[in-house]
Coordinates of C-alpha atoms in Angstrom, one line a residue:
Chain O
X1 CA -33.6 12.7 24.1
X2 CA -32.1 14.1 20.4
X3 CA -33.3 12.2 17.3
X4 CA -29.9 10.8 17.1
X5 CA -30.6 8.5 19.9
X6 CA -34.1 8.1 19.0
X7 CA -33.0 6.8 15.6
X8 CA -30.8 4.2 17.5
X9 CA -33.5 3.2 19.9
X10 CA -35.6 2.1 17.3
X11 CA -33.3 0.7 15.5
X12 CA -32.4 -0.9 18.2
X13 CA -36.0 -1.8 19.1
X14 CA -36.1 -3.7 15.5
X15 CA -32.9 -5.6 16.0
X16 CA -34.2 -6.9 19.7
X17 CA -37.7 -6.0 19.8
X18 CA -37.0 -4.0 23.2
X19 CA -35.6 -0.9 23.9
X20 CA -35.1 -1.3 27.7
X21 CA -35.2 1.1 30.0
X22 CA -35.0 4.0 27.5
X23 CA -38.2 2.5 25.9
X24 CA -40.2 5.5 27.9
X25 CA -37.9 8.4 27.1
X26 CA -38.1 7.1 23.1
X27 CA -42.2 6.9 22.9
X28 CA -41.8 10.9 24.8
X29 CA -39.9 12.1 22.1
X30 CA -42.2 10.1 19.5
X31 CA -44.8 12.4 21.1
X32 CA -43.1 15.3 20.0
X33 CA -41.0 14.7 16.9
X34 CA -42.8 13.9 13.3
X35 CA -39.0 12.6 11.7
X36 CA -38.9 9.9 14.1
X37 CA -42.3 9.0 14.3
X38 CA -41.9 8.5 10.4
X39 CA -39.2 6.7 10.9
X40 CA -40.9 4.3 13.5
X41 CA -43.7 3.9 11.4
X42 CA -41.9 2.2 8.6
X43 CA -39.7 0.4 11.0
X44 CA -43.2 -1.3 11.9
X45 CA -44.7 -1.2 8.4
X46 CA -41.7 -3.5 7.3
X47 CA -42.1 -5.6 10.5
X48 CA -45.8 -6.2 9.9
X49 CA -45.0 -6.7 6.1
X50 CA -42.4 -9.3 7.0
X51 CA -44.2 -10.9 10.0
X52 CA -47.7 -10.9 7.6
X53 CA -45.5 -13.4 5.1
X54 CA -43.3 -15.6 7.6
X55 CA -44.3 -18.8 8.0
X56 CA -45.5 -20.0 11.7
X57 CA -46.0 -23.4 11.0
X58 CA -44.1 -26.2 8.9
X59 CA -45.8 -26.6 5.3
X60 CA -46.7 -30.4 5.4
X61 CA -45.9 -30.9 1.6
X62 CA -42.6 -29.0 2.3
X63 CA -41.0 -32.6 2.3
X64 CA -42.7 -33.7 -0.9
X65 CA -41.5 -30.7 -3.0
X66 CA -37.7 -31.2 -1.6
X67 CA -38.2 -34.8 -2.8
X68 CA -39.9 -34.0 -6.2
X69 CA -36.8 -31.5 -6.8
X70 CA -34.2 -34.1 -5.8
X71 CA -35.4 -36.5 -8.3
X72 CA -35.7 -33.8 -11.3
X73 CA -32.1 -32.6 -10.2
X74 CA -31.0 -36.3 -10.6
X75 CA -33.2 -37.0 -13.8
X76 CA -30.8 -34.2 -15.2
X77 CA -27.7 -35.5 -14.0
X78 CA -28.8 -39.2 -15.6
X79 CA -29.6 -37.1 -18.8
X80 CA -25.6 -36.3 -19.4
X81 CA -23.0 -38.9 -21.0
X82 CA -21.4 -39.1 -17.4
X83 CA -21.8 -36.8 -14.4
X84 CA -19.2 -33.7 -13.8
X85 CA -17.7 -35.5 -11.6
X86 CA -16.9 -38.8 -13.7
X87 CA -15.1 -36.3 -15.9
X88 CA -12.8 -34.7 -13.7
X89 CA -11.9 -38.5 -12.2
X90 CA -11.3 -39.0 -16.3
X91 CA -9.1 -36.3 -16.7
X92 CA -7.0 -37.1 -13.6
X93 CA -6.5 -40.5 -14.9
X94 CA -5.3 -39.3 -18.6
X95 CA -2.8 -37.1 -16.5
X96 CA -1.6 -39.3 -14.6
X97 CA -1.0 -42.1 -17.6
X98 CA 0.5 -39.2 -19.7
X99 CA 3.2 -38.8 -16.2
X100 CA 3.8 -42.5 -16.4
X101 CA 4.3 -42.9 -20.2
X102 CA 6.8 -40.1 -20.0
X103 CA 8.6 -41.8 -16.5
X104 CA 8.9 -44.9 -18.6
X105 CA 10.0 -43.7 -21.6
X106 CA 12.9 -41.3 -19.4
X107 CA 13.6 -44.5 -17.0
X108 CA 13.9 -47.1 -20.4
X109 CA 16.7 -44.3 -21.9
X110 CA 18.7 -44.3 -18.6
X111 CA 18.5 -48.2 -18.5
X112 CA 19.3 -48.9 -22.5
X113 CA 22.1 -46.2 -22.4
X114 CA 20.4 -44.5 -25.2
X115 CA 20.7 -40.9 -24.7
X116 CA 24.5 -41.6 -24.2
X117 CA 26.9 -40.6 -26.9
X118 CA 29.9 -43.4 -28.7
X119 CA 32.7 -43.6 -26.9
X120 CA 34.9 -42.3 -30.4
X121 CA 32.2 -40.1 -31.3
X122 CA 34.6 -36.9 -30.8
X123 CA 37.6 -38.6 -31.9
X124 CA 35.8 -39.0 -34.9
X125 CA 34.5 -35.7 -35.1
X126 CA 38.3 -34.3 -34.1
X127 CA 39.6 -36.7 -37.4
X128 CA 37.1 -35.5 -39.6
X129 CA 38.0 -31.9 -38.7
X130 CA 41.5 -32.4 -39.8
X131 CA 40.5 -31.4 -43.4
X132 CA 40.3 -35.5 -44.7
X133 CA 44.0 -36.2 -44.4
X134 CA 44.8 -39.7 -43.7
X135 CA 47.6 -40.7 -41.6
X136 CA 47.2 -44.5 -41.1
X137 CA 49.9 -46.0 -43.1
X138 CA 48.5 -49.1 -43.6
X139 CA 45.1 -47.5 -45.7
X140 CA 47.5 -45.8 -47.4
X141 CA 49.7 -48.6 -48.3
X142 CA 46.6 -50.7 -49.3
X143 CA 45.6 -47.4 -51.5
X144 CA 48.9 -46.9 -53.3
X145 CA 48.7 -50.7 -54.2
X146 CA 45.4 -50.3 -55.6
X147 CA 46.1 -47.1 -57.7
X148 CA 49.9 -47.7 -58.7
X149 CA 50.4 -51.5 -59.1
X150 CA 50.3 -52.7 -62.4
X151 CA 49.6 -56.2 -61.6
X152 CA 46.4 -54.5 -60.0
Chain X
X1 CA -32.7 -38.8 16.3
X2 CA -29.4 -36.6 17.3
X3 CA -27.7 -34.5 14.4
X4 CA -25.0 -37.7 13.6
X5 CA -27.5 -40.4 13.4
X6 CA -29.8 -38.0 10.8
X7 CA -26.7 -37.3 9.1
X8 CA -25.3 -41.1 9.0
X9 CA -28.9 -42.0 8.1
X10 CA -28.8 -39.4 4.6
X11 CA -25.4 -40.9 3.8
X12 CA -27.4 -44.0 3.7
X13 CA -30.2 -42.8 1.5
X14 CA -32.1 -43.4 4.6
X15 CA -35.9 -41.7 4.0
X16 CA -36.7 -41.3 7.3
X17 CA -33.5 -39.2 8.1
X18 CA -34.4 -36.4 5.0
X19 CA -38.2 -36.6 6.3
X20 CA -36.8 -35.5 10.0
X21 CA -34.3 -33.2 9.0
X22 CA -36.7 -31.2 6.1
X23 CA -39.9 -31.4 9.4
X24 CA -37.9 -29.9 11.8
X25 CA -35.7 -27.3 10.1
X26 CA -38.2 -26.1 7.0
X27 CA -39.4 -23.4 9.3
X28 CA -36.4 -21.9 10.3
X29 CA -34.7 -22.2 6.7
X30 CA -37.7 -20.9 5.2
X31 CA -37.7 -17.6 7.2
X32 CA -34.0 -17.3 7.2
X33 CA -34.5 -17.1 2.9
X34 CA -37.7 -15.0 3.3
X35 CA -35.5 -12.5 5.7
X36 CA -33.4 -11.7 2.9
X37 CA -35.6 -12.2 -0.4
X38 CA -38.5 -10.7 1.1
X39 CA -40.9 -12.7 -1.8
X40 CA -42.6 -16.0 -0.5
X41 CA -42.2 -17.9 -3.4
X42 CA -38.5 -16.9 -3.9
X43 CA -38.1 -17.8 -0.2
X44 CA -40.3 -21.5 -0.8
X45 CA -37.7 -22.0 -3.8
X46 CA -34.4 -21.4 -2.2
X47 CA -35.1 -23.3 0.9
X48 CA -36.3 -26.3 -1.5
X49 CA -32.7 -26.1 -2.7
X50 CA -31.2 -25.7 0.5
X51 CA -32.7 -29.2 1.4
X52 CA -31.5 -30.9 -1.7
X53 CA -28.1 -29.2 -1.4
X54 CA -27.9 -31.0 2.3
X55 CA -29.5 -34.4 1.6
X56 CA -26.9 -34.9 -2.0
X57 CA -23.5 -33.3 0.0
X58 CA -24.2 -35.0 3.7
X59 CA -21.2 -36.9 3.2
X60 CA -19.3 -33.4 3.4
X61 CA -20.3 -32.5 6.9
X62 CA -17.3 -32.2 8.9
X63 CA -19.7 -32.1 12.0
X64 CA -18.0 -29.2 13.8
X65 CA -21.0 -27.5 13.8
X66 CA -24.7 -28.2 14.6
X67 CA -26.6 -29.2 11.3
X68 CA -28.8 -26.2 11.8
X69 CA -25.8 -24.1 11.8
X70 CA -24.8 -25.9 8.5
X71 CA -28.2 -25.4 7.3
X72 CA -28.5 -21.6 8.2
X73 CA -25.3 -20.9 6.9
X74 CA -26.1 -22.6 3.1
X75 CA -29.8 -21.0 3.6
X76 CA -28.0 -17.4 3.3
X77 CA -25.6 -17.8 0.8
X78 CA -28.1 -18.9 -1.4
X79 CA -30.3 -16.3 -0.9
X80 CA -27.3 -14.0 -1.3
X81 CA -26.6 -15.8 -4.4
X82 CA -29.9 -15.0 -5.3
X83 CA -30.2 -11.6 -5.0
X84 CA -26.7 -11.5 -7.0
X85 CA -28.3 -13.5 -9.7
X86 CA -31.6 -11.0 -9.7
X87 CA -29.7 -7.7 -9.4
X88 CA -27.7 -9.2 -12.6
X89 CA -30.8 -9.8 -14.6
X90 CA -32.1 -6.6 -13.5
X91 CA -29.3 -5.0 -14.5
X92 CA -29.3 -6.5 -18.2
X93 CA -32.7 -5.8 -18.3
X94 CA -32.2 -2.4 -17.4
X95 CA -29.8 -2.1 -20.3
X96 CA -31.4 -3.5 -22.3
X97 CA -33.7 -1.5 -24.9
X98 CA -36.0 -3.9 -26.2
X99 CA -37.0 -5.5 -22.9
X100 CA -39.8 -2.8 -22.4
X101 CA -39.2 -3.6 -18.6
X102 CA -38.1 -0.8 -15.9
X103 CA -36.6 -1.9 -12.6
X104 CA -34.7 1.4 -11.8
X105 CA -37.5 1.9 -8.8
X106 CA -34.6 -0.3 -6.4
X107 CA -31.7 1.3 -7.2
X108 CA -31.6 3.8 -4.9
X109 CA -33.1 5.4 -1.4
X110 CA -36.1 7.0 -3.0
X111 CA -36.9 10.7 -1.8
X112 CA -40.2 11.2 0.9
X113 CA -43.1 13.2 -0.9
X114 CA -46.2 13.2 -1.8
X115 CA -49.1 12.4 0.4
X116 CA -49.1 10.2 3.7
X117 CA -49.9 6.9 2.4
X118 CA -47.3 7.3 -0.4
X119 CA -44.5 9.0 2.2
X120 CA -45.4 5.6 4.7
X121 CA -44.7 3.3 1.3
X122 CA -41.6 5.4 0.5
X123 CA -40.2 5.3 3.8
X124 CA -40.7 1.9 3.7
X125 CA -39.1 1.2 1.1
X126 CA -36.5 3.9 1.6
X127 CA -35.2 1.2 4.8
X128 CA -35.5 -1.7 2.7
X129 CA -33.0 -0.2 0.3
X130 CA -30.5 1.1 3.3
X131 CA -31.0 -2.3 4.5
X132 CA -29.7 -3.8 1.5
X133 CA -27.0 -1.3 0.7
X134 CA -25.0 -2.3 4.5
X135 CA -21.8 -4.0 3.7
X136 CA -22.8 -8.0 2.8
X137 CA -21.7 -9.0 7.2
X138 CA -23.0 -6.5 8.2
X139 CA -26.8 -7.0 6.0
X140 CA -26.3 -10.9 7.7
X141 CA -25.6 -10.4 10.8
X142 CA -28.8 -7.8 11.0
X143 CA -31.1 -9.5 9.1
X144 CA -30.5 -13.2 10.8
X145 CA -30.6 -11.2 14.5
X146 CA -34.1 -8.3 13.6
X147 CA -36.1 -11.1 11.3
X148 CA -35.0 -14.1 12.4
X149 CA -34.1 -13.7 16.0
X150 CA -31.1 -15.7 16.2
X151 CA -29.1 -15.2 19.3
X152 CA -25.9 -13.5 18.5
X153 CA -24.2 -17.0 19.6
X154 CA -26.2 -18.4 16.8
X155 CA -25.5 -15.8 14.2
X156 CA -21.6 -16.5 15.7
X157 CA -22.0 -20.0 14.3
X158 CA -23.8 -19.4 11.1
X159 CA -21.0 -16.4 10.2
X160 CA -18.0 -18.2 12.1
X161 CA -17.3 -15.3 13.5
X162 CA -16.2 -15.0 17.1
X163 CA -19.5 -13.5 19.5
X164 CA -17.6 -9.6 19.9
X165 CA -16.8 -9.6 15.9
X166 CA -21.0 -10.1 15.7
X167 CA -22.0 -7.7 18.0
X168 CA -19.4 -5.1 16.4
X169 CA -21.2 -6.0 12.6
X170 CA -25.0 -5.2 14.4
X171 CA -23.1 -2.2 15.8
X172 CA -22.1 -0.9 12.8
X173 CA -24.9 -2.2 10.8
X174 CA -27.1 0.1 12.9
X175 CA -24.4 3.3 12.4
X176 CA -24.6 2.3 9.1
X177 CA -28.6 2.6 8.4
X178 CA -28.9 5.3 10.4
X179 CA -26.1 7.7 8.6
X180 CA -28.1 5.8 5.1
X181 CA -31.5 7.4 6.5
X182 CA -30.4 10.6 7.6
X183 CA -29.8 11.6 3.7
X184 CA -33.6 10.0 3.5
X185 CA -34.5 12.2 6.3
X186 CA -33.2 15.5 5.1

C-alpha cells in the first residue's frame, strides 16, 4: 500500500469509522511509515477532541433556556413602535392608496372630458395667426359706426 | 406525537409541542452546531436559536421534509452564519491596530516542527484548518457524515441534494483534504 491510499483509508476511516477490508493492509503500512502515522494520530486527536465535547445525553434545562430566549427575543420585538413586519404591511398599503389616488384622478379626467381640448381651440389659434385682421363684416360695421358716426 | 401534530400544536402556541420537539431533537442539533463551531458554548448558543427560529416560523413549514430535516438544515446555516460573522470580527480585529488582539494563528495550515507534543497539536490543527478551507458543500456534507454520522440519505435531505451529488461532495471533500495536507506533509 503507497501513502496515497493510506491517506484515503484514513480519511476514509474518519468519514465512516471503518476502513473495510483494507483496514489490515492500512495499520501494516502504519507500521512502517511515520507520515501517515502522523497523520492518523491527529485524525484521532481531533476525534477524541470532538467526541470529549459532544453531548450524549439531552441537557434537561435545554428547554428552559429556548424558552427564556424566546421571551427576551419577543420583549425586544414589544420594545419597537411596531414590529418589521407591521411596517412593510404599512408601506404596501401607502402604495397601493398612492395607485388608487392616481387611477381615480386618470379615470375622473376621461369621465369629465377634461384633458380634451375646445372644439374651436385651433380655429382660434389659426385666426389669431392671421396677423389680427378682422374679416367679419358685421364687427366691422359695428366698429366703423362707433369711430365715424357723428351722432355717436 | 407525529411531525404534523407537533407542528399544528406550535402554530397553536401549544407548550407541550416546543417541550417535545426541543427533548427530542436538542441532541442532534446540538452536535450538528458543535460539528462545525467546534466550542460548546458557541454550539449551546446556536442550537438555542435554532429552537426559537422553529417554534416563531412553524407556520412556514411546507412539510415536504421531516422536521428534523428542517431542523438540521437551519442548525448548519446558522453555524455557517456564525463562523462568517466570527471570521469577520476576526478580520477587523486583525486590522485593527488598537485591538492589541492577534488571531492570525487560523489563517492558514500551520507548518509541523518543533517537538512531538507540539507537531501532534499542529497536525491537529493543521486538519482542522484543511477542513475548514473545503469548498462550503463540500465542508457540509463531510462534517454532517464524519461528526455527526448522518446517513448520506440524511445529509441528501438536509443539503437537497440528490444521494450521487452527496457521495460525489464526500468524494471530493476527501481529494480535497488530502491534496490540502500533502503541502502540510512536505
Amino acid at each position: 500500500m503507497n501513502c496515497q491510499d493510506a491517506w484515503l483509508l484514513i480519511l476514509e476511516r474518519s468519514v465512516s469509522g471503518k476502513t473495510g477490508s483494507e483496514g489490515y493492509e492500512l495499520e501494516e503500512h502504519l507500521e512502517t511509515c511515520s507520515a501517515c502515522r502522523k497523520l492518523a494520530g491527529a485524525h484521532g486527536a481531533v476525534l477524541s477532541d470532538y467526541s470529549g465535547l459532544r453531548r450524549l445525553e439531552a441537557d434537561p434545562v435545554f428547554y428552559e433556556k429556548v424558552q427564556l430566549k424566546l421571551k427576551s427575543t419577543r420583549r425586544v420585538h414589544s420594545g419597537l413602535l411596531l414590529p418589521l413586519r407591521d411596517y412593510r404591511n404599512i408601506g404596501s398599503t401607502l402604495a397601493g392608496l398612492a395607485a388608487a389616488v392616481i387611477l381615480g384622478i386618470w379615470i375622473g379626467g376621461l369621465l369629465t372630458g377634461g384633458n380634451e381640448l375646445p372644439g374651436n381651440f385651433t380655429a382660434t389659434a389659426v385666426s389669431a395667426d392671421q396677423g389680427g385682421e378682422i374679416t367679419d363684416d358685421n364687427t366691422l360695421a359695428r366698429l366703423e359706426n362707433y369711430f365715424f358716426d357723428e351722432n355717436h | 406525537m407525529t411531525d404534523s401534530e407537533c407542528i399544528q400544536g406550535l402554530i397553536d402556541g401549544n407548550e407541550e409541542a416546543a417541550r417535545w420537539l426541543v427533548d427530542n431533537h436538542q441532541l442532534r442539533v446540538f452536535n450538528i452546531c458543535l460539528g462545525f463551531l467546534r466550542n460548546k458554548h458557541d454550539a449551546e448558543d446556536i442550537a438555542q436559536d435554532v429552537f426559537v427560529e422553529v417554534i416563531r416560523n412553524a407556520a412556514s413549514f411546507r412539510g415536504d421534509a421531516k422536521v428534523s430535516t428542517w431542523l438540521h438544515r437551519i442548525a448548519v446555516n446558522r453555524s455557517l452564519n456564525y463562523i462568517r460573522s466570527s471570521k469577520r470580527r476576526r478580520l477587523w480585529l486583525e486590522l485593527n491596530p488598537f485591538s492589541g488582539n492577534s488571531a492570525g494563528d487560523a489563517a492558514g495550515i500551520p507548518v509541523a516542527g518543533g517537538n512531538d507534543l507540539l507537531e501532534q497539536e499542529d497536525l491537529k490543527h493543521g486538519l482542522e484548518c484543511a477542513i475548514d478551507s473545503l469548498p462550503q458543500n463540500q465542508r457540509i456534507a463531510f462534517t454532517l457524515s464524519k461528526l455527526e454520522d448522518l446517513s448520506y440519505q440524511e445529509i441528501a435531505g438536509v443539503m437537497n441534494l440528490s444521494l450521487p451529488a452527496v457521495e460525489s461532495l464526500i468524494h471530493r471533500a476527501k481529494m480535497n483534504l488530502q491534496k490540502r495536507l500533502k503541502k502540510f506533509f512536505a
